[in-house]
Amino acid sequence: MSLKQTARLAGFLFFILVVTGVFAEFYVRQNIFVYKDIAATARNIIENEWLFRLGFVADLVMSTAFFFYAFLLYIVFKNVHKNGALLLFLSITISVAMYCQNMLYQFSALELLQNKSYSEGFGMEQLELLSSFFLNMHGRGYMVNQIFYGLYLFPLGYMIYKSGVAPKWLGIILMLGCLGDFVDFVTYFLFPNTSSVVLQNITIPADVGELLFCLWLMIWGVREKNIKLIAMPVRP
């Protein structure tokens, strides 16, 4: 495939990532998990087991699409800036591995509530508390994963800004997105009680930048004729 076709396929994979991720987060979890109500959440998991499992699979499809998206981006950018493309690919690979492992916390909640062998040693209230603990760890795992999920945005934005693969303003948004994700991670764990309008929307540049880049890739691909190689330092 040409670079333009490869880039468009990468954009399509990211579109799959967005669709499956939105389904898992805003349809499945929002309909099953009840904020600060352990019993209601446990009841919803039991009564909507198929939906819960479907959301679990959707999350794994999302992470798989993310991995191949990274591989295609590496192909597009490896001749632009090899080290930057490699950093991008490794960051996403680590993020995908962490994400898949973190999904086991979510599935553990279903396993505790659905597997009858656990009910022989624990009461229902205890099982509900344990399932809630694993769901909370799943949420914390998202924030830990944000280190590498956000990190890939900086080399991507830098390479876009320098190479002419896409508009420079898009590269700037992606680099700001990396900074926003990092600030969100630090604030979450070091200052958990801090709340402001700015912090609540700190990850918007990352979300907007990724979505715009996805649309750019699917519609225009890359500007092959305008690509500039980023000069690497020459060792004496």
mmCIF file of C-alpha atoms in Angstrom:
data_model
loop_
_atom_site.group_PDB
_atom_site.id
_atom_site.type_symbol
_atom_site.label_atom_id
_atom_site.label_comp_id
_atom_site.label_asym_id
_atom_site.label_seq_id
_atom_site.Cartn_x
_atom_site.Cartn_y
_atom_site.Cartn_z
ATOM 1 C CA MET A 1 0.000 0.000 0.000
ATOM 2 C CA SER A 2 1.046 3.601 -0.510
ATOM 3 C CA LEU A 3 1.579 5.826 2.521
ATOM 4 C CA LYS A 4 -1.762 7.503 1.824
ATOM 5 C CA GLN A 5 -3.591 4.163 1.824
ATOM 6 C CA THR A 6 -1.747 3.046 4.960
ATOM 7 C CA ALA A 7 -2.691 6.285 6.707
ATOM 8 C CA ARG A 8 -6.337 5.899 5.714
ATOM 9 C CA LEU A 9 -6.391 2.364 7.069
ATOM 10 C CA ALA A 10 -4.901 3.701 10.317
ATOM 11 C CA GLY A 11 -7.694 6.269 10.456
ATOM 12 C CA PHE A 12 -10.299 3.559 9.918
ATOM 13 C CA LEU A 13 -8.803 1.491 12.754
ATOM 14 C CA PHE A 14 -8.952 4.492 15.056
ATOM 15 C CA PHE A 15 -12.589 4.974 14.048
ATOM 16 C CA ILE A 16 -13.255 1.366 15.147
ATOM 17 C CA LEU A 17 -11.433 2.174 18.390
ATOM 18 C CA VAL A 18 -13.699 5.173 18.992
ATOM 19 C CA VAL A 19 -16.926 3.280 18.244
ATOM 20 C CA THR A 20 -16.102 0.282 20.449
ATOM 21 C CA GLY A 21 -14.728 2.488 23.228
ATOM 22 C CA VAL A 22 -17.791 4.741 23.274
ATOM 23 C CA PHE A 23 -20.080 1.702 23.299
ATOM 24 C CA ALA A 24 -18.242 0.106 26.238
ATOM 25 C CA GLU A 25 -17.951 3.301 28.286
ATOM 26 C CA PHE A 26 -21.104 5.282 27.559
ATOM 27 C CA TYR A 27 -23.587 2.500 26.855
ATOM 28 C CA VAL A 28 -22.485 -0.536 28.831
ATOM 29 C CA ARG A 29 -20.836 0.953 31.920
ATOM 30 C CA GLN A 30 -23.168 3.942 32.153
ATOM 31 C CA ASN A 31 -26.195 1.625 32.112
ATOM 32 C CA ILE A 32 -24.817 -0.954 34.537
ATOM 33 C CA PHE A 33 -22.693 0.896 37.091
ATOM 34 C CA VAL A 34 -24.606 2.964 39.649
ATOM 35 C CA TYR A 35 -22.514 5.640 41.351
ATOM 36 C CA LYS A 36 -22.039 4.941 45.085
ATOM 37 C CA ASP A 37 -24.626 2.145 45.073
ATOM 38 C CA ILE A 38 -22.800 -1.182 45.394
ATOM 39 C CA ALA A 39 -25.917 -3.338 45.658
ATOM 40 C CA ALA A 40 -27.613 -1.798 42.607
ATOM 41 C CA THR A 41 -24.441 -2.176 40.532
ATOM 42 C CA ALA A 42 -24.082 -5.820 41.532
ATOM 43 C CA ARG A 43 -27.726 -6.465 40.681
ATOM 44 C CA ASN A 44 -27.312 -4.817 37.280
ATOM 45 C CA ILE A 45 -24.229 -6.934 36.520
ATOM 46 C CA ILE A 46 -26.116 -10.142 37.332
ATOM 47 C CA GLU A 47 -29.273 -9.150 35.443
ATOM 48 C CA ASN A 48 -27.368 -7.807 32.413
ATOM 49 C CA GLU A 49 -24.608 -10.390 32.191
ATOM 50 C CA TRP A 50 -24.694 -10.553 28.383
ATOM 51 C CA LEU A 51 -24.399 -6.782 28.058
ATOM 52 C CA PHE A 52 -21.547 -6.782 30.581
ATOM 53 C CA ARG A 53 -19.701 -9.450 28.588
ATOM 54 C CA LEU A 54 -20.356 -7.584 25.343
ATOM 55 C CA GLY A 55 -18.811 -4.450 26.812
ATOM 56 C CA PHE A 56 -15.792 -6.467 27.943
ATOM 57 C CA VAL A 57 -15.254 -7.809 24.419
ATOM 58 C CA ALA A 58 -15.768 -4.337 22.927
ATOM 59 C CA ASP A 59 -12.995 -2.990 25.158
ATOM 60 C CA LEU A 60 -10.629 -5.730 23.977
ATOM 61 C CA VAL A 61 -11.515 -5.095 20.333
ATOM 62 C CA MET A 62 -10.742 -1.435 20.983
ATOM 63 C CA SER A 63 -7.306 -2.238 22.424
ATOM 64 C CA THR A 64 -6.533 -4.577 19.502
ATOM 65 C CA ALA A 65 -7.457 -1.873 16.996
ATOM 66 C CA PHE A 66 -5.245 0.549 18.944
ATOM 67 C CA PHE A 67 -2.263 -1.801 18.624
ATOM 68 C CA PHE A 68 -2.582 -2.137 14.840
ATOM 69 C CA TYR A 69 -3.235 1.604 14.592
ATOM 70 C CA ALA A 70 0.158 2.142 16.254
ATOM 71 C CA PHE A 71 1.835 -0.282 13.862
ATOM 72 C CA LEU A 72 0.443 1.524 10.818
ATOM 73 C CA LEU A 73 1.472 4.906 12.216
ATOM 74 C CA TYR A 74 4.975 3.522 12.683
ATOM 75 C CA ILE A 75 5.032 2.580 8.988
ATOM 76 C CA VAL A 76 3.868 6.071 8.025
ATOM 77 C CA PHE A 77 6.360 7.941 10.213
ATOM 78 C CA LYS A 78 9.415 5.661 10.396
ATOM 79 C CA ASN A 79 11.084 7.404 7.473
ATOM 80 C CA VAL A 80 10.152 10.817 8.847
ATOM 81 C CA HIS A 81 11.700 10.383 12.295
ATOM 82 C CA LYS A 82 12.624 6.819 13.217
ATOM 83 C CA ASN A 83 13.121 7.421 16.954
ATOM 84 C CA GLY A 84 9.885 9.387 17.240
ATOM 85 C CA ALA A 85 7.946 6.680 15.390
ATOM 86 C CA LEU A 86 9.488 4.020 17.627
ATOM 87 C CA LEU A 87 8.603 5.935 20.788
ATOM 88 C CA LEU A 88 5.027 6.276 19.528
ATOM 89 C CA PHE A 89 4.761 2.558 18.778
ATOM 90 C CA LEU A 90 6.289 1.448 22.099
ATOM 91 C CA SER A 91 4.097 3.828 24.109
ATOM 92 C CA ILE A 92 0.921 2.454 22.552
ATOM 93 C CA THR A 93 2.137 -1.153 22.848
ATOM 94 C CA ILE A 94 2.725 -0.715 26.586
ATOM 95 C CA SER A 95 -0.617 1.059 26.926
ATOM 96 C CA VAL A 96 -2.449 -1.778 25.164
ATOM 97 C CA ALA A 97 -0.787 -4.414 27.372
ATOM 98 C CA MET A 98 -1.708 -2.476 30.519
ATOM 99 C CA TYR A 99 -5.254 -1.934 29.290
ATOM 100 C CA CYS A 100 -5.854 -5.623 28.558
ATOM 101 C CA GLN A 101 -4.474 -6.622 31.952
ATOM 102 C CA ASN A 102 -6.606 -3.980 33.646
ATOM 103 C CA MET A 103 -9.750 -5.395 32.028
ATOM 104 C CA LEU A 104 -9.377 -8.484 34.225
ATOM 105 C CA TYR A 105 -10.334 -6.330 37.211
ATOM 106 C CA GLN A 106 -13.656 -5.550 35.560
ATOM 107 C CA PHE A 107 -14.280 -9.172 34.606
ATOM 108 C CA SER A 108 -13.451 -10.234 38.196
ATOM 109 C CA ALA A 109 -16.568 -8.402 39.369
ATOM 110 C CA LEU A 110 -18.742 -10.602 37.163
ATOM 111 C CA GLU A 111 -16.826 -13.735 38.131
ATOM 112 C CA LEU A 112 -17.405 -13.105 41.832
ATOM 113 C CA LEU A 113 -21.121 -12.471 41.415
ATOM 114 C CA GLN A 114 -21.886 -15.102 38.791
ATOM 115 C CA ASN A 115 -19.737 -18.071 39.874
ATOM 116 C CA LYS A 116 -21.706 -20.039 42.465
ATOM 117 C CA SER A 117 -18.587 -21.523 44.033
ATOM 118 C CA TYR A 118 -17.780 -18.124 45.558
ATOM 119 C CA SER A 119 -21.204 -17.823 47.187
ATOM 120 C CA GLU A 120 -20.409 -20.906 49.283
ATOM 121 C CA GLY A 121 -17.598 -19.094 51.114
ATOM 122 C CA PHE A 122 -18.893 -15.513 51.088
ATOM 123 C CA GLY A 123 -22.191 -13.864 51.790
ATOM 124 C CA MET A 124 -23.902 -11.775 49.110
ATOM 125 C CA GLU A 125 -22.974 -8.530 50.824
ATOM 126 C CA GLN A 126 -19.320 -9.573 50.944
ATOM 127 C CA LEU A 127 -19.369 -10.538 47.260
ATOM 128 C CA GLU A 128 -20.873 -7.161 46.392
ATOM 129 C CA LEU A 129 -18.117 -5.371 48.311
ATOM 130 C CA LEU A 130 -15.407 -7.454 46.643
ATOM 131 C CA SER A 131 -16.850 -6.850 43.172
ATOM 132 C CA SER A 132 -17.017 -3.123 43.944
ATOM 133 C CA PHE A 133 -13.346 -3.193 44.968
ATOM 134 C CA PHE A 134 -12.309 -4.751 41.652
ATOM 135 C CA LEU A 135 -14.410 -2.252 39.708
ATOM 136 C CA ASN A 136 -12.703 0.578 41.588
ATOM 137 C CA MET A 137 -9.286 -0.905 40.782
ATOM 138 C CA HIS A 138 -10.363 -1.066 37.155
ATOM 139 C CA GLY A 139 -11.076 2.660 37.269
ATOM 140 C CA ARG A 140 -7.711 3.385 38.913
ATOM 141 C CA GLY A 141 -6.033 1.257 36.263
ATOM 142 C CA TYR A 142 -7.402 3.573 33.572
ATOM 143 C CA MET A 143 -5.587 6.475 35.178
ATOM 144 C CA VAL A 144 -2.299 4.560 35.509
ATOM 145 C CA ASN A 145 -2.561 3.594 31.854
ATOM 146 C CA GLN A 146 -2.988 7.235 30.957
ATOM 147 C CA ILE A 147 0.792 7.715 31.357
ATOM 148 C CA PHE A 148 1.565 5.769 28.199
ATOM 149 C CA TYR A 149 -1.748 6.473 26.479
ATOM 150 C CA GLY A 150 -0.998 10.179 26.699
ATOM 151 C CA LEU A 151 2.729 9.832 26.041
ATOM 152 C CA TYR A 152 2.301 8.706 22.426
ATOM 153 C CA LEU A 153 0.568 11.989 21.583
ATOM 154 C CA PHE A 154 3.735 14.052 21.962
ATOM 155 C CA PRO A 155 5.940 12.286 19.376
ATOM 156 C CA LEU A 156 2.919 12.050 17.073
ATOM 157 C CA GLY A 157 2.196 15.764 17.398
ATOM 158 C CA TYR A 158 5.866 16.668 17.038
ATOM 159 C CA MET A 159 6.282 14.619 13.872
ATOM 160 C CA ILE A 160 3.126 16.099 12.369
ATOM 161 C CA TYR A 161 4.260 19.635 13.232
ATOM 162 C CA LYS A 162 7.731 19.161 11.740
ATOM 163 C CA SER A 163 7.068 16.914 8.746
ATOM 164 C CA GLY A 164 4.013 18.343 6.976
ATOM 165 C CA VAL A 165 2.162 15.010 7.064
ATOM 166 C CA ALA A 166 -0.882 16.922 8.329
ATOM 167 C CA PRO A 167 -1.547 20.563 9.317
ATOM 168 C CA LYS A 168 0.805 22.000 11.944
ATOM 169 C CA TRP A 169 -2.073 23.145 14.147
ATOM 170 C CA LEU A 170 -3.133 19.521 14.501
ATOM 171 C CA GLY A 171 0.332 18.612 15.780
ATOM 172 C CA ILE A 172 0.127 21.415 18.355
ATOM 173 C CA ILE A 173 -3.234 20.168 19.639
ATOM 174 C CA LEU A 174 -1.879 16.632 20.026
ATOM 175 C CA MET A 175 1.185 17.809 21.963
ATOM 176 C CA LEU A 176 -1.076 19.845 24.246
ATOM 177 C CA GLY A 177 -3.183 16.714 24.633
ATOM 178 C CA CYS A 178 -0.135 14.834 25.933
ATOM 179 C CA LEU A 179 0.436 17.563 28.528
ATOM 180 C CA GLY A 180 -3.244 17.517 29.527
ATOM 181 C CA ASP A 181 -3.272 13.751 30.055
ATOM 182 C CA PHE A 182 -0.140 13.962 32.209
ATOM 183 C CA VAL A 183 -1.586 16.765 34.357
ATOM 184 C CA ASP A 184 -4.793 14.765 34.767
ATOM 185 C CA PHE A 185 -2.801 11.708 35.912
ATOM 186 C CA VAL A 186 -0.713 13.675 38.446
ATOM 187 C CA THR A 187 -3.739 15.523 39.814
ATOM 188 C CA TYR A 188 -5.773 12.340 40.167
ATOM 189 C CA PHE A 189 -3.232 10.567 42.357
ATOM 190 C CA LEU A 190 -1.518 13.446 44.193
ATOM 191 C CA PHE A 191 -4.420 15.858 44.641
ATOM 192 C CA PRO A 192 -7.552 13.684 44.595
ATOM 193 C CA ASN A 193 -9.771 16.328 46.228
ATOM 194 C CA THR A 194 -8.823 19.098 43.809
ATOM 195 C CA SER A 195 -11.641 20.100 41.487
ATOM 196 C CA SER A 196 -11.976 22.945 39.008
ATOM 197 C CA VAL A 197 -13.491 23.586 35.609
ATOM 198 C CA VAL A 198 -10.014 23.591 34.048
ATOM 199 C CA LEU A 199 -9.005 20.231 35.544
ATOM 200 C CA GLN A 200 -12.333 18.646 34.643
ATOM 201 C CA ASN A 201 -11.720 19.524 30.988
ATOM 202 C CA ILE A 202 -7.938 19.107 30.886
ATOM 203 C CA THR A 203 -8.094 16.059 28.589
ATOM 204 C CA ILE A 204 -10.248 17.773 25.943
ATOM 205 C CA PRO A 205 -7.245 18.688 23.705
ATOM 206 C CA ALA A 206 -6.251 15.005 23.581
ATOM 207 C CA ASP A 207 -9.770 13.875 22.692
ATOM 208 C CA VAL A 208 -10.311 16.590 20.085
ATOM 209 C CA GLY A 209 -6.835 16.174 18.588
ATOM 210 C CA GLU A 210 -7.160 12.409 18.186
ATOM 211 C CA LEU A 211 -10.630 12.677 16.650
ATOM 212 C CA LEU A 212 -9.547 15.360 14.180
ATOM 213 C CA PHE A 213 -6.444 13.362 13.254
ATOM 214 C CA CYS A 214 -8.620 10.279 12.691
ATOM 215 C CA LEU A 215 -10.890 12.251 10.340
ATOM 216 C CA TRP A 216 -7.873 13.731 8.541
ATOM 217 C CA LEU A 217 -6.386 10.279 7.976
ATOM 218 C CA MET A 218 -9.634 8.775 6.677
ATOM 219 C CA ILE A 219 -10.441 11.670 4.341
ATOM 220 C CA TRP A 220 -7.061 12.912 3.125
ATOM 221 C CA GLY A 221 -4.527 10.331 4.292
ATOM 222 C CA VAL A 222 -1.118 12.017 4.394
ATOM 223 C CA ARG A 223 0.493 14.685 2.253
ATOM 224 C CA GLU A 224 3.094 12.456 0.627
ATOM 225 C CA LYS A 225 4.470 15.202 -1.626
ATOM 226 C CA ASN A 226 4.851 17.627 1.277
ATOM 227 C CA ILE A 227 6.530 15.267 3.747
ATOM 228 C CA LYS A 228 9.773 16.619 5.171
ATOM 229 C CA LEU A 229 12.266 14.392 6.930
ATOM 230 C CA ILE A 230 13.121 15.590 10.425
ATOM 231 C CA ALA A 231 16.879 16.057 10.575
ATOM 232 C CA MET A 232 18.650 13.760 13.012
ATOM 233 C CA PRO A 233 21.783 14.969 14.838
ATOM 234 C CA VAL A 234 24.992 13.778 13.205
ATOM 235 C CA ARG A 235 27.532 12.232 15.531
ATOM 236 C CA PRO A 236 31.127 13.404 15.124
#
